[in-house]
Amino acid sequence: PPVQLPPLKYVAWSNHLSAGANSIKIEMEKRAREGDPPTTALRADWRERLEDMVWATINSPEFVHLP
């Protein structure tokens, strides 16, 4: 099971000028950059085959992307 990090306090208009608000936001940014841990629900073989299929589809000349 993934490790559950303790929740951080909220930073709002009422406390955004306090000394700890900056450190809370830096910790939030660090957690966001690390992202979620990889899931164990997908086997590596299946995931690699899916990535290959998506790569081949996007790079095929018939693929049309309309934003």
PDB file of C-alpha atoms in Angstrom:
ATOM      1  CA  PRO A   1       0.000   0.000   0.000  1.00  0.00           C
ATOM      2  CA  PRO A   2       1.185   3.535  -0.701  1.00  0.00           C
ATOM      3  CA  VAL A   3       2.536   5.583   2.156  1.00  0.00           C
ATOM      4  CA  GLN A   4       0.003   8.117   3.397  1.00  0.00           C
ATOM      5  CA  LEU A   5       1.605  11.463   4.168  1.00  0.00           C
ATOM      6  CA  PRO A   6       0.054  13.533   6.930  1.00  0.00           C
ATOM      7  CA  PRO A   7      -2.256  16.248   5.614  1.00  0.00           C
ATOM      8  CA  LEU A   8      -0.901  19.774   5.583  1.00  0.00           C
ATOM      9  CA  LYS A   9      -2.622  22.789   7.098  1.00  0.00           C
ATOM     10  CA  TYR A  10      -4.508  25.120   4.810  1.00  0.00           C
ATOM     11  CA  VAL A  11      -3.072  28.405   3.607  1.00  0.00           C
ATOM     12  CA  ALA A  12      -5.821  30.991   3.162  1.00  0.00           C
ATOM     13  CA  TRP A  13      -6.194  34.754   3.230  1.00  0.00           C
ATOM     14  CA  SER A  14      -6.497  34.625   6.983  1.00  0.00           C
ATOM     15  CA  ASN A  15      -3.056  33.070   7.495  1.00  0.00           C
ATOM     16  CA  HIS A  16      -1.105  33.609   4.267  1.00  0.00           C
ATOM     17  CA  LEU A  17       1.231  36.178   5.845  1.00  0.00           C
ATOM     18  CA  SER A  18       2.241  33.934   8.734  1.00  0.00           C
ATOM     19  CA  ALA A  19       5.765  32.515   8.873  1.00  0.00           C
ATOM     20  CA  GLY A  20       4.700  28.909   8.389  1.00  0.00           C
ATOM     21  CA  ALA A  21       2.547  29.523   5.314  1.00  0.00           C
ATOM     22  CA  ASN A  22       5.540  29.635   2.965  1.00  0.00           C
ATOM     23  CA  SER A  23       6.958  26.365   4.279  1.00  0.00           C
ATOM     24  CA  ILE A  24       3.546  24.721   3.911  1.00  0.00           C
ATOM     25  CA  LYS A  25       3.296  25.854   0.287  1.00  0.00           C
ATOM     26  CA  ILE A  26       6.845  24.659  -0.447  1.00  0.00           C
ATOM     27  CA  GLU A  27       5.975  21.240   0.994  1.00  0.00           C
ATOM     28  CA  MET A  28       2.780  21.165  -1.119  1.00  0.00           C
ATOM     29  CA  GLU A  29       4.837  21.932  -4.226  1.00  0.00           C
ATOM     30  CA  LYS A  30       7.345  19.198  -3.346  1.00  0.00           C
ATOM     31  CA  ARG A  31       4.561  16.638  -2.933  1.00  0.00           C
ATOM     32  CA  ALA A  32       2.945  17.701  -6.216  1.00  0.00           C
ATOM     33  CA  ARG A  33       6.235  17.388  -8.118  1.00  0.00           C
ATOM     34  CA  GLU A  34       6.858  13.907  -6.695  1.00  0.00           C
ATOM     35  CA  GLY A  35       3.406  12.792  -7.812  1.00  0.00           C
ATOM     36  CA  ASP A  36       1.553   9.686  -6.816  1.00  0.00           C
ATOM     37  CA  PRO A  37       3.498   6.458  -6.449  1.00  0.00           C
ATOM     38  CA  PRO A  38       3.200   4.038  -9.385  1.00  0.00           C
ATOM     39  CA  THR A  39       0.221   1.737  -9.163  1.00  0.00           C
ATOM     40  CA  THR A  40       0.698  -1.950  -8.562  1.00  0.00           C
ATOM     41  CA  ALA A  41      -2.588  -2.720 -10.312  1.00  0.00           C
ATOM     42  CA  LEU A  42      -0.932  -2.663 -13.756  1.00  0.00           C
ATOM     43  CA  ARG A  43       1.682  -5.177 -14.774  1.00  0.00           C
ATOM     44  CA  ALA A  44       4.786  -3.692 -16.377  1.00  0.00           C
ATOM     45  CA  ASP A  45       4.316  -5.826 -19.515  1.00  0.00           C
ATOM     46  CA  TRP A  46       0.752  -4.557 -20.065  1.00  0.00           C
ATOM     47  CA  ARG A  47       1.746  -0.939 -19.405  1.00  0.00           C
ATOM     48  CA  GLU A  48       4.660  -1.098 -21.874  1.00  0.00           C
ATOM     49  CA  ARG A  49       2.434  -2.588 -24.580  1.00  0.00           C
ATOM     50  CA  LEU A  50      -0.139   0.162 -24.005  1.00  0.00           C
ATOM     51  CA  GLU A  51       2.567   2.848 -24.225  1.00  0.00           C
ATOM     52  CA  ASP A  52       3.810   1.304 -27.496  1.00  0.00           C
ATOM     53  CA  MET A  53       0.269   1.309 -28.927  1.00  0.00           C
ATOM     54  CA  VAL A  54      -0.320   4.944 -27.940  1.00  0.00           C
ATOM     55  CA  TRP A  55       3.075   5.963 -29.368  1.00  0.00           C
ATOM     56  CA  ALA A  56       2.379   4.166 -32.663  1.00  0.00           C
ATOM     57  CA  THR A  57      -1.103   5.676 -32.922  1.00  0.00           C
ATOM     58  CA  ILE A  58       0.021   9.251 -32.278  1.00  0.00           C
ATOM     59  CA  ASN A  59       2.942   8.981 -34.701  1.00  0.00           C
ATOM     60  CA  SER A  60       0.993   7.368 -37.543  1.00  0.00           C
ATOM     61  CA  PRO A  61       0.375   9.622 -40.573  1.00  0.00           C
ATOM     62  CA  GLU A  62      -3.358   8.855 -40.421  1.00  0.00           C
ATOM     63  CA  PHE A  63      -3.690  10.279 -36.916  1.00  0.00           C
ATOM     64  CA  VAL A  64      -5.478  13.641 -36.902  1.00  0.00           C
ATOM     65  CA  HIS A  65      -5.472  15.772 -33.771  1.00  0.00           C
ATOM     66  CA  LEU A  66      -8.056  18.508 -33.499  1.00  0.00           C
ATOM     67  CA  PRO A  67      -7.598  20.605 -30.344  1.00  0.00           C
TER      68      PRO A  67
END
